XYZ file of C-alpha atoms in Angstrom:
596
model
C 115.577 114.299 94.764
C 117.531 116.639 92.770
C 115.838 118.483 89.745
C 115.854 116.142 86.735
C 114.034 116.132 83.271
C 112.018 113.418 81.885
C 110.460 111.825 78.980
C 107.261 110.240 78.698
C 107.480 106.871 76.104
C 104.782 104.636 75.607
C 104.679 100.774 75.967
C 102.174 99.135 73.005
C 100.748 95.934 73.476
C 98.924 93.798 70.758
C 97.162 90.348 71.661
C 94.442 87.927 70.473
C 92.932 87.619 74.006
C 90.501 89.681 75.399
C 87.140 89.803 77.192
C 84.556 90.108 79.574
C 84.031 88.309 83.295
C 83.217 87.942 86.622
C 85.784 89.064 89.233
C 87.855 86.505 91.061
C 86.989 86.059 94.378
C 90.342 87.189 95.466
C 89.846 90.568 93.296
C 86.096 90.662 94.549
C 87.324 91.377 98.215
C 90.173 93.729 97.177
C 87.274 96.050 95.492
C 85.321 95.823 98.445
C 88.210 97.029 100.698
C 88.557 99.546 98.346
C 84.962 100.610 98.499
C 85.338 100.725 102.289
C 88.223 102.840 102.060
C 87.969 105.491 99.686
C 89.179 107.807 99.289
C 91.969 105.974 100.881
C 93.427 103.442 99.199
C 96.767 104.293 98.312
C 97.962 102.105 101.444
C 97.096 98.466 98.901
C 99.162 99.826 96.448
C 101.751 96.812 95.692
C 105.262 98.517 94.582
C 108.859 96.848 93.400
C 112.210 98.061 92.352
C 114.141 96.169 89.464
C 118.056 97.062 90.045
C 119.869 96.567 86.569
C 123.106 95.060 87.392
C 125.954 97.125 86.615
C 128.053 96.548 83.241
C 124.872 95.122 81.676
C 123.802 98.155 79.860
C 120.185 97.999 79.703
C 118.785 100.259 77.311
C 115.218 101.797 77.344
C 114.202 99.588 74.381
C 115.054 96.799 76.216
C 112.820 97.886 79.044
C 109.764 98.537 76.097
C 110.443 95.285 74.964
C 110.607 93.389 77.938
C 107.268 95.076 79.326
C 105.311 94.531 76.350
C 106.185 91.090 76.934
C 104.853 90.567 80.186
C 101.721 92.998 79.610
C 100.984 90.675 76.762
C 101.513 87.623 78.459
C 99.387 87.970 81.726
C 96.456 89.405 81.211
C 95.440 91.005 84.499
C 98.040 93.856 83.718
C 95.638 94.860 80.763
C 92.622 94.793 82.268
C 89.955 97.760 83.314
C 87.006 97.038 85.681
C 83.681 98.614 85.162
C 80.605 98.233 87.806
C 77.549 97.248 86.171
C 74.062 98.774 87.389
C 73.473 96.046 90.537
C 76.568 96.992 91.581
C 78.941 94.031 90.971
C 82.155 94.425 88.882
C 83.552 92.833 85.889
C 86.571 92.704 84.239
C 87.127 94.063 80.898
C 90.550 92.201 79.523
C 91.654 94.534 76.417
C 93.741 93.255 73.370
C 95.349 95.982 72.504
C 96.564 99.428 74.224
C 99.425 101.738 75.121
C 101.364 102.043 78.589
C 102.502 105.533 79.956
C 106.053 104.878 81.029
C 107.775 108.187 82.798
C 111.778 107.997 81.969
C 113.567 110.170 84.540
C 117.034 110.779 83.403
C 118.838 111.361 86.622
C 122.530 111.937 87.705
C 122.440 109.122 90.405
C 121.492 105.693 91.088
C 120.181 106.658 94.303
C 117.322 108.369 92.663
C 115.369 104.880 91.901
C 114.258 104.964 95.357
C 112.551 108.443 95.343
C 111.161 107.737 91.890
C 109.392 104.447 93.471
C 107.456 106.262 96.174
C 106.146 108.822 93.988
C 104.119 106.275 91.756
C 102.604 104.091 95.057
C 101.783 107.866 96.781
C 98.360 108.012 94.956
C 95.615 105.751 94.670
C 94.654 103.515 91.502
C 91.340 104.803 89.263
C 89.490 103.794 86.952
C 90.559 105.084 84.271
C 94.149 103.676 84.456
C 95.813 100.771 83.365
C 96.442 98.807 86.902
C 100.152 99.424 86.635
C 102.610 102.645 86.747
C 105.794 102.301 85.528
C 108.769 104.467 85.960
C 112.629 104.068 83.928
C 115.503 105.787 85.887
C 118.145 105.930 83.443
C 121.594 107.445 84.685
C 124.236 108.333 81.910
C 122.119 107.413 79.353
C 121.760 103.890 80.696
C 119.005 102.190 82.603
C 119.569 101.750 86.261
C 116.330 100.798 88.072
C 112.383 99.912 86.719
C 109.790 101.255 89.295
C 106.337 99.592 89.189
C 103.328 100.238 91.494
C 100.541 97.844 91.202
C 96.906 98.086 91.660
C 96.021 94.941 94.125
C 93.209 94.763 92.202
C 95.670 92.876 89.064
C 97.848 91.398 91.716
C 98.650 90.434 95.141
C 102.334 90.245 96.502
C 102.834 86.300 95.238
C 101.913 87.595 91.692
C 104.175 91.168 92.105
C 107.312 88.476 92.473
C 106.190 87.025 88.844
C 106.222 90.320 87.285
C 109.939 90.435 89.036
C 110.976 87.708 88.041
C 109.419 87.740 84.053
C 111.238 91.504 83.996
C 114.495 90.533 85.265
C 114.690 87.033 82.887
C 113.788 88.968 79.988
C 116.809 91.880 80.765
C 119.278 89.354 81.097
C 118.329 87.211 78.558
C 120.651 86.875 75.373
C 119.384 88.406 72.391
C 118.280 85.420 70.744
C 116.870 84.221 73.545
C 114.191 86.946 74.334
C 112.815 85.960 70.637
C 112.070 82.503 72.265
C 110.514 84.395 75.573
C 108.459 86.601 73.664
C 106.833 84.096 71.528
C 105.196 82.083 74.222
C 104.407 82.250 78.312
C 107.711 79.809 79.159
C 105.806 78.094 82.342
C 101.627 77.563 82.313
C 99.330 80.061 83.663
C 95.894 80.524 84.973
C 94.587 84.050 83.892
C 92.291 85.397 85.972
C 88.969 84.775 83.578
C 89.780 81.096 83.901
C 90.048 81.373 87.785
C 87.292 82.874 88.103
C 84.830 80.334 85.827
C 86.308 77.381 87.685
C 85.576 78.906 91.242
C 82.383 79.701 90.365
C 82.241 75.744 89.712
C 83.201 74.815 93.066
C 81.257 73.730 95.926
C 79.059 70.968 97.714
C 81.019 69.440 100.411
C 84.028 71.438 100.118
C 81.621 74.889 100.858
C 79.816 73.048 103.897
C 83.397 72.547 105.001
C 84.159 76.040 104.780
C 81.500 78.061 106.300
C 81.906 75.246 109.336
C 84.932 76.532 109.643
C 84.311 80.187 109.371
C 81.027 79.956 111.519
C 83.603 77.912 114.468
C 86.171 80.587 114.376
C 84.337 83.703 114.192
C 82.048 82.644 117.132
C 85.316 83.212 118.975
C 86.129 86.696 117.875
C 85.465 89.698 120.251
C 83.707 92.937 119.942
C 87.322 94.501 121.001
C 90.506 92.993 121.025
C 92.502 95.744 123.161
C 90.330 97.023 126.542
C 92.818 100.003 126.545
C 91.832 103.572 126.728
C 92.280 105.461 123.988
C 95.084 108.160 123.599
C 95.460 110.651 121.206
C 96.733 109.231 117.985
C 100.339 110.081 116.723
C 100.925 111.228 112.796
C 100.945 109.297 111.081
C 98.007 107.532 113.046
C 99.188 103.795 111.544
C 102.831 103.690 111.588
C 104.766 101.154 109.924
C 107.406 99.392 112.090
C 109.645 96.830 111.262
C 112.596 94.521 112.948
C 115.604 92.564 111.294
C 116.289 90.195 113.468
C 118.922 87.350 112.948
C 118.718 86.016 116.585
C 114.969 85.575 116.337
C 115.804 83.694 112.744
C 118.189 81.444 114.446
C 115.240 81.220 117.048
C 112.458 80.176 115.065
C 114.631 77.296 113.227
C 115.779 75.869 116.966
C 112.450 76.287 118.261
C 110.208 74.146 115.518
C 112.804 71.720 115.803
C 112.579 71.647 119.565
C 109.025 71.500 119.472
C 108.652 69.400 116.248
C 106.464 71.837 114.263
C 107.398 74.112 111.259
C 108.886 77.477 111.267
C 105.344 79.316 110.225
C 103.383 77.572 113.413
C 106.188 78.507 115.557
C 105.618 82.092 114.240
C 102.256 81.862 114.208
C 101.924 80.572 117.857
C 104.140 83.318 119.187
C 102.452 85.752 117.494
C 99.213 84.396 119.018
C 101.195 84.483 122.645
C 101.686 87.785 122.220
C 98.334 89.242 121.082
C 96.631 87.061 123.544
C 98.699 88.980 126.479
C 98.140 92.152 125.222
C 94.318 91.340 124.587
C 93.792 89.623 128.392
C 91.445 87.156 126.651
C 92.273 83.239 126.558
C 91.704 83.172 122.643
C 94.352 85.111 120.352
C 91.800 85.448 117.061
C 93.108 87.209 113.900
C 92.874 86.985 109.961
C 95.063 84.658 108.635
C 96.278 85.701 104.843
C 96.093 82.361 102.775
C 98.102 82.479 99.361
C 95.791 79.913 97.604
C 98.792 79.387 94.991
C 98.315 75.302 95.172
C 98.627 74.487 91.405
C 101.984 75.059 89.400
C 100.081 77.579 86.860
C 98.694 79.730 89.941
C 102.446 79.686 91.009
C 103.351 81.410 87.905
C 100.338 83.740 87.141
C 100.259 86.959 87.918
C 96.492 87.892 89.912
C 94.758 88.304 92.950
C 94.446 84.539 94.554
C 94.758 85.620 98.368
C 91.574 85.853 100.599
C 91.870 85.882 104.863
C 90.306 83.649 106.812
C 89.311 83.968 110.561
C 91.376 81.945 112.987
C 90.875 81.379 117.016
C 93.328 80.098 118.937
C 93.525 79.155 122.853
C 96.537 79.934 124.353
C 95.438 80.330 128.158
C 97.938 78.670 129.590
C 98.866 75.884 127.553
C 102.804 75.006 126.831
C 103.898 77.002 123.816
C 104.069 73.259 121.789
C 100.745 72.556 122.186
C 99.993 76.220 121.019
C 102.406 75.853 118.145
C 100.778 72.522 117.222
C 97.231 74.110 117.520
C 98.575 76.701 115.375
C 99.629 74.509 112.602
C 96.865 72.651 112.982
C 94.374 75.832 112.460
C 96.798 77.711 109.396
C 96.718 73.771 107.722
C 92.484 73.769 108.174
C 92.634 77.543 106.923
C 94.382 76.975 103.688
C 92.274 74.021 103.030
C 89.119 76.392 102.871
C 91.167 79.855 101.898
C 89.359 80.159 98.418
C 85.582 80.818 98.838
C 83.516 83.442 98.354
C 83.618 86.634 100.307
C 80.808 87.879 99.984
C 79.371 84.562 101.871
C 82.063 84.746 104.080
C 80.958 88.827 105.268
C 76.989 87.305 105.471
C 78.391 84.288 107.527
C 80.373 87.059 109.813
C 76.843 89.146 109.976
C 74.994 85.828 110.946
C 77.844 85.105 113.794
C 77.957 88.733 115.376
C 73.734 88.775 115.323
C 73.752 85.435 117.390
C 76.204 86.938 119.632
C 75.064 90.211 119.885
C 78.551 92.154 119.168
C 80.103 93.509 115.987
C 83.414 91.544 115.973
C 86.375 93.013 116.150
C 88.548 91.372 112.568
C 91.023 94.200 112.540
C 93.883 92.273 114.068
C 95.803 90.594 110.513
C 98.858 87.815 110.152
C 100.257 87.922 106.355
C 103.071 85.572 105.872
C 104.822 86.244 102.885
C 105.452 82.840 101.254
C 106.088 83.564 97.265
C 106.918 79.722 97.171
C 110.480 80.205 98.420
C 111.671 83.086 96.356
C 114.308 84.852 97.518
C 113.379 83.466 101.597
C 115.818 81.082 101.640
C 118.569 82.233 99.880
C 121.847 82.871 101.679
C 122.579 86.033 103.057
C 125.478 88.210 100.892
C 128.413 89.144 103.390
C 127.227 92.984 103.268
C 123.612 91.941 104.759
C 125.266 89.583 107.265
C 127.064 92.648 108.920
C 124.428 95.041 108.700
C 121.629 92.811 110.778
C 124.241 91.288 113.281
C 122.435 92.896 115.877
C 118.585 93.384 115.716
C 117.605 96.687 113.888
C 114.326 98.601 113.500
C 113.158 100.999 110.664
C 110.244 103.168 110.916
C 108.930 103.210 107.510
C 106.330 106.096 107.749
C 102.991 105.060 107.666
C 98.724 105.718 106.661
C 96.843 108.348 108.229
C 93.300 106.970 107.515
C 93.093 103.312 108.074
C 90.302 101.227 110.520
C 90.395 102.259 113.618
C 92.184 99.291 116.310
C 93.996 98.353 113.019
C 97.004 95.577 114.607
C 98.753 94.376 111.002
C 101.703 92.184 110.962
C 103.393 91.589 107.490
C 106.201 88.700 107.808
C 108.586 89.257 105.140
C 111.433 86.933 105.953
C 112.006 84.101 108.394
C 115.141 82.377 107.902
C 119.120 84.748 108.073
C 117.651 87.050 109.100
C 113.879 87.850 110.977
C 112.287 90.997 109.420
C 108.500 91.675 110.729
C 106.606 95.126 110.289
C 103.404 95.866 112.512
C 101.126 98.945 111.417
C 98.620 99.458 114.442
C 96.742 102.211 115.382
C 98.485 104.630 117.496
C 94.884 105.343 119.425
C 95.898 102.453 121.757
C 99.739 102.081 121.376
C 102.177 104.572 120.992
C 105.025 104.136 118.583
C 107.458 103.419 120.980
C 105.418 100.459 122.254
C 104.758 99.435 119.055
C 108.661 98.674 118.706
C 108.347 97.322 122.101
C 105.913 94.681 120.865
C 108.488 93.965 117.841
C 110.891 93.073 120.847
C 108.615 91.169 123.137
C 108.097 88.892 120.135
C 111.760 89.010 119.406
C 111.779 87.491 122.956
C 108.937 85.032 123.121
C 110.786 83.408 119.717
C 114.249 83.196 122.060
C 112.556 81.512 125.132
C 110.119 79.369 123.156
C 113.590 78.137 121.369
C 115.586 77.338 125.078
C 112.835 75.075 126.893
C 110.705 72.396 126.742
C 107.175 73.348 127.993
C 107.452 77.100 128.441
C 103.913 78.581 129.093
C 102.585 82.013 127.800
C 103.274 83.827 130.957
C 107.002 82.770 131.176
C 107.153 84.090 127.824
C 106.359 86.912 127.988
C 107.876 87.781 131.536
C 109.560 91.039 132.237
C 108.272 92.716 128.956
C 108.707 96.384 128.854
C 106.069 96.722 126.273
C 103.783 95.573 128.006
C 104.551 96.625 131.306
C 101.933 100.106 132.072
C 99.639 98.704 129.737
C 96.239 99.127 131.933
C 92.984 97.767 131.320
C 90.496 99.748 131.866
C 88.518 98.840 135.300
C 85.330 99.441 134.327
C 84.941 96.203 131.786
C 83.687 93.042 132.356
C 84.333 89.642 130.607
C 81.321 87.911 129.042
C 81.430 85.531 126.435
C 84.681 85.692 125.393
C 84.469 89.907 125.332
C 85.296 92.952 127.067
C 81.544 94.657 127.808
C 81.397 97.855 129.809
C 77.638 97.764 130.937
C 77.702 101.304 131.478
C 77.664 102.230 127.801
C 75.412 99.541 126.913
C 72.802 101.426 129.321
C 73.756 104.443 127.336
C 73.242 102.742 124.067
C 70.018 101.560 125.297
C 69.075 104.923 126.355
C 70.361 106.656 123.812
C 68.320 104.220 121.035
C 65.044 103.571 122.573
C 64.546 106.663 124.763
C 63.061 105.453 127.807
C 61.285 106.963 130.823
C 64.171 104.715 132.660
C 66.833 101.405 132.052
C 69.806 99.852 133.738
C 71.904 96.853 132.610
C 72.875 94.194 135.189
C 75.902 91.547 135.031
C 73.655 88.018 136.271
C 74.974 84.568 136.283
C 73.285 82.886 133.152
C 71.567 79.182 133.226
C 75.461 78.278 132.284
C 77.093 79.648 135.338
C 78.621 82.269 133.397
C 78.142 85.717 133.271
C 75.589 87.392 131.439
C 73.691 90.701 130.903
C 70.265 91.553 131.339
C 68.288 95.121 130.602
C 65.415 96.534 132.825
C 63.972 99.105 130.976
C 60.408 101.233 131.097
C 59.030 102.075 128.141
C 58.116 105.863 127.737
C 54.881 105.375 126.884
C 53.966 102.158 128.716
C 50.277 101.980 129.218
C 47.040 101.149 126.739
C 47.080 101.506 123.925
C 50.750 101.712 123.172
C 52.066 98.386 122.957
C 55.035 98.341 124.607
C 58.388 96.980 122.738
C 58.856 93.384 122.646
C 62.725 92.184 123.355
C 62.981 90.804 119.951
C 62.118 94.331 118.639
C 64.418 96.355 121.533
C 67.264 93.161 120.598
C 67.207 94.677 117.059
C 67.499 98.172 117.315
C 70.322 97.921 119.513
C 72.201 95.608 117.136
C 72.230 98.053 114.263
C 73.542 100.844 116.565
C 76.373 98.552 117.852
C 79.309 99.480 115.360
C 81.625 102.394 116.113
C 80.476 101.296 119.955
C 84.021 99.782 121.652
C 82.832 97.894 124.711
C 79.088 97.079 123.720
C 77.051 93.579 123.369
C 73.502 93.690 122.934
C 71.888 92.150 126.422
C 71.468 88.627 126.806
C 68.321 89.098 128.404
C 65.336 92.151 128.275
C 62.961 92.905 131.174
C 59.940 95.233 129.954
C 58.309 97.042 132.781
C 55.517 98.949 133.654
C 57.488 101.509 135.855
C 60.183 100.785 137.628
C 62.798 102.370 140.460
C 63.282 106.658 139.455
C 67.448 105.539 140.707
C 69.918 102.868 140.355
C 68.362 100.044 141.969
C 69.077 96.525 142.661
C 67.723 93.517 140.616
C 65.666 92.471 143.204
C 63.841 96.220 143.409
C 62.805 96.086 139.441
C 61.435 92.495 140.104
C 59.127 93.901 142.412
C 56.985 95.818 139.315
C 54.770 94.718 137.094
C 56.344 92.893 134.052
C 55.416 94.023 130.493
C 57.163 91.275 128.389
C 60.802 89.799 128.947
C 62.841 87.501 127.037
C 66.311 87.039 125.109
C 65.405 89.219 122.330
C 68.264 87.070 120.352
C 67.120 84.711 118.087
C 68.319 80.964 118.645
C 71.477 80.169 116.852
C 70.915 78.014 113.694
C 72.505 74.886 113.725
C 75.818 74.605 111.699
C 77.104 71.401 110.369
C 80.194 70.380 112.478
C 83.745 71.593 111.855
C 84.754 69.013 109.504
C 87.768 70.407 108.728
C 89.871 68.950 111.921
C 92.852 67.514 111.055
């Protein structure tokens, strides 16, 4: 951007509400990402741009004005955190205050852009008010508002308020901003009054919920992709994204064909597609629910989204029984979207300890909804040319995100198609990752021409996936990809013993199943050798950062056993120590009452 000065101005607010409260359960998770992130956390930065249309003039008192308004109005945007000594947050809501606005007084319009990427390029603190806010003015007259968001005040539902507040109060006539800026024009839910009258819900509803939770995660695996890994690209997470009218015209034609709605359609491709690049029966992801149901959350600015685990088979069912299951699931999902978190992560915990894996929940679906804004509007004769043909964008990218990261953000579904995935270029390079973009473009075309197509047909002749190779060494069990090798090097590695080896065994279910032989290294009187419960739990806590690893279904303690790699029927012939499952017996759940 070419060398510019600026001016720094100040934005004062002045307001008879303030106070102190719990955290939303929505904001609750965001700081816990956070926490898990830092230093990096400039990727959940939410940005937008406000154009001024040209001939209207809009002067940077008009801009004050206009902000003050919304500042003063929803309350989020003046609010601080501050983490008490247990370590849970609260939310300080201040009355009064002053807004740094930078004022960059540039020679073009074009500038807006560059000004916009400099406020999201650092991460939020504490000390700051949870917005930034940059003026671009151009001859003296305002031509574009910048504002990053924490997603701490907001989530991308609530970023489309602030929009749409900012751009009615700019246009607005003079005397009709003094009617604006005496009174919130639509009802609102602030976010201390969301979070009192969550902390009032529950009974049935919660039973409902974790039912739900505890039935889908039980279906998650300890690693979605059994690829090799690669040496990652820079940056590591790239962000890709395809504008697509075809697939647009596709999605319509195909939840018409298949009498479902657009978002199931999109939903069960997407699961089509993960499923095929996973090799596993199940496609299992988190599902971004809005949780905007009343009128007032519609028009609030705050953080209402949570994610919710979701399973679905696709095997090989016909794509409308997958889009149906996929309705089906989203509907159930949003039903139970606003809970508690923090039961949600001691729910996942309580799932992965029964199964003896640490899940793999790094595979997201967001689709953006913001009840219609902007989606369906028509498409202006500029945009129709320009995404005639499919397009792609690399939009840079994070180099520090969770590794196996597979994100999809939906940002448009009807004219015209536009998707980004961010996944970790460990397992896919960029150029597959634009490969996947078109696979789906494809699997949205063919779902669209037939009847009954199954996965396999849609997918057929992929490039993107073609030379994607599983790694021979992995086994299926229970629904995950286990390499028994580096469980016996886990096991090794944790308990130090004079000698183990893991065996794949046909369980009392007919399906496969893992057991451990292992001698202790200090087997005889008076050390008491380990007990399987006791071996079960060491090698759960050393499972994360392990790929391919679930703890055995099965532990055989012995007194000595073979100095090489034997067979099963060798270690049976010494003398047994103790042997059992180690895992504890699942607790019964109530039943998933939330089928539809």
């Amino acid at each position: 951007m070419e060398r510019h000065e600026t001016d720094l101005v100040l934005v004062e607010f002045s307001t008879a509400t303030s106070g102190v409260a719990d955290l939303t359960w929505g904001q609750d998770q965001v700081c816990r990402w956070m926490e898990n992130s830092a230093p990096y956390t400039e990727h959940m930065n939410l940005d937008v741009l406000i154009e001024c249309e040209a001939g209207t003039r809009t002067t940077l008192d008009d801009v004050r004005e206009a902000l003050r308004v919304v500042i003063e109005r929803h309350e989020s945007l003046r609010t601080r955190l501050n983490v008490w000594e247990d370590g849970s947050y609260r939310q300080f809501v201040c009355a009064s205050g002053r807004v740094p606005v930078r004022v960059h007084h540039c020679a073009t319009h074009e500038a807006t852009g560059v000004v916009l990427e400099e406020l999201r390029r650092l991460p939020f603190t504490v000390f700051e008010w949870p917005l930034r806010v940059a003026v671009v003015t151009v001859s003296g007259v305002v031509s574009g508002v910048a504002l990053c968001l924490s997603h701490v005040a907001t989530d991308g539902w609530g970023v489309k308020v602030i929009a749409g507040d900012l751009r009615e109060l700019l246009s607005a006539a003079p005397e009709e901003r003094d009617a604006l800026s005496a009174g919130p024009p639509r009802p609102l839910l602030q976010p201390r009054e969301h979070a009192a009258a969550q902390r009032r819900a529950g009974g049935r509803s919660a039973v409902r919920a974790e039912a739900f939770w505890t039935a889908q995660l039980s279906r998650f695996p300890n690693d979605r992709f059994p690829l090799p890994l690669r040496t990652p690209e820079s940056p590591r997470f790239p962000k890709i994204t395809m504008r697509s009218p075809a697939a647009a015209r596709a999605l319509a034609e195909a939840a018409a064909r298949h009498g479902t709605t657009v978002n199931a359609v999109l939903t069960g491709a997407l699961a089509v597609l993960v499923s095929a690049l996973s090799g596993l029966e199940d496609a299992t992801f988190r599902l971004f629910c809005a949780n905007r149901t009343s009128a007032e959350s519609r028009n609030s600015v705050g953080t209402f989204f949570q994610i919710i685990p979701v399973a679905l088979t696709v095997a090989d069912l016909p794509f409308r029984d997958i889009a149906h299951a996929a309705w089906q699931a989203s509907l159930r999902a949003y039903r139970v979207g606003e809970r508690d978190p923090r039961r949600l992560d001691l729910l996942t915990e309580s799932v992965a300890s029964a199964r003896g894996v640490d899940l793999d929940l790094e595979c997201f679906l967001n689709i953006h909804g913001y009840g219609g804004q902007g989606d369906g509007k028509a498409l202006t004769a500029l945009e129709t040319e320009a995404t005639r043909l499919t397009a792609f964008d690399d939009d840079g990218g994070f180099d520090e995100w969770e590794p196996g990261k597979f994100y999809v953000d939906v940002w448009r579904v009807s004219g015209c198609f536009e998707v980004t995935l961010s996944a970790d270029t460990a397992l896919f390079s960029r150029d597959r990752l634009t490969g996947f973009l078109s696979c789906l473009e494809e699997v949205l075309l063919r779902a669209a021409a037939r009847d009954a197509p199954r996965p396999k047909d849609l997918v057929r002749g992929a490039e993107a996936l073609a030379g994607l190779r599983r790694r021979e060494d992995l086994v299926l069990v229970d629904g995950c990809w286990v390499d028994p090798a580096e469980v016996q090097a886990l096991l090794t590695q944790i308990l130090s013993p004079r000698t183990a080896q893991v065996f794949i065994e046909t369980g009392p279910t007919g399906r496969p199943s893992l057991t451990a032989y292992l001698v202790p290294r200090q087997p005889q009187k008076p050390q008491k050798p380990p007990s399987p419960p006791e071996v079960h739990r060491l090698l759960l806590a050393a499972l994360p950062g392990h790929r391919f690893v679930m703890t055995p279904h099965r532990y055989v303690v012995c007194a000595a056993g073979p100095d090489a790699p034997a067979t099963v029927e060798e270690w049976r012939r010494y003398e047994v120590l103790s042997e059992g499952p180690g895992r504890e017996s699942p607790t019964p759940h109530a039943p998933d009452a939330t089928r539809t």
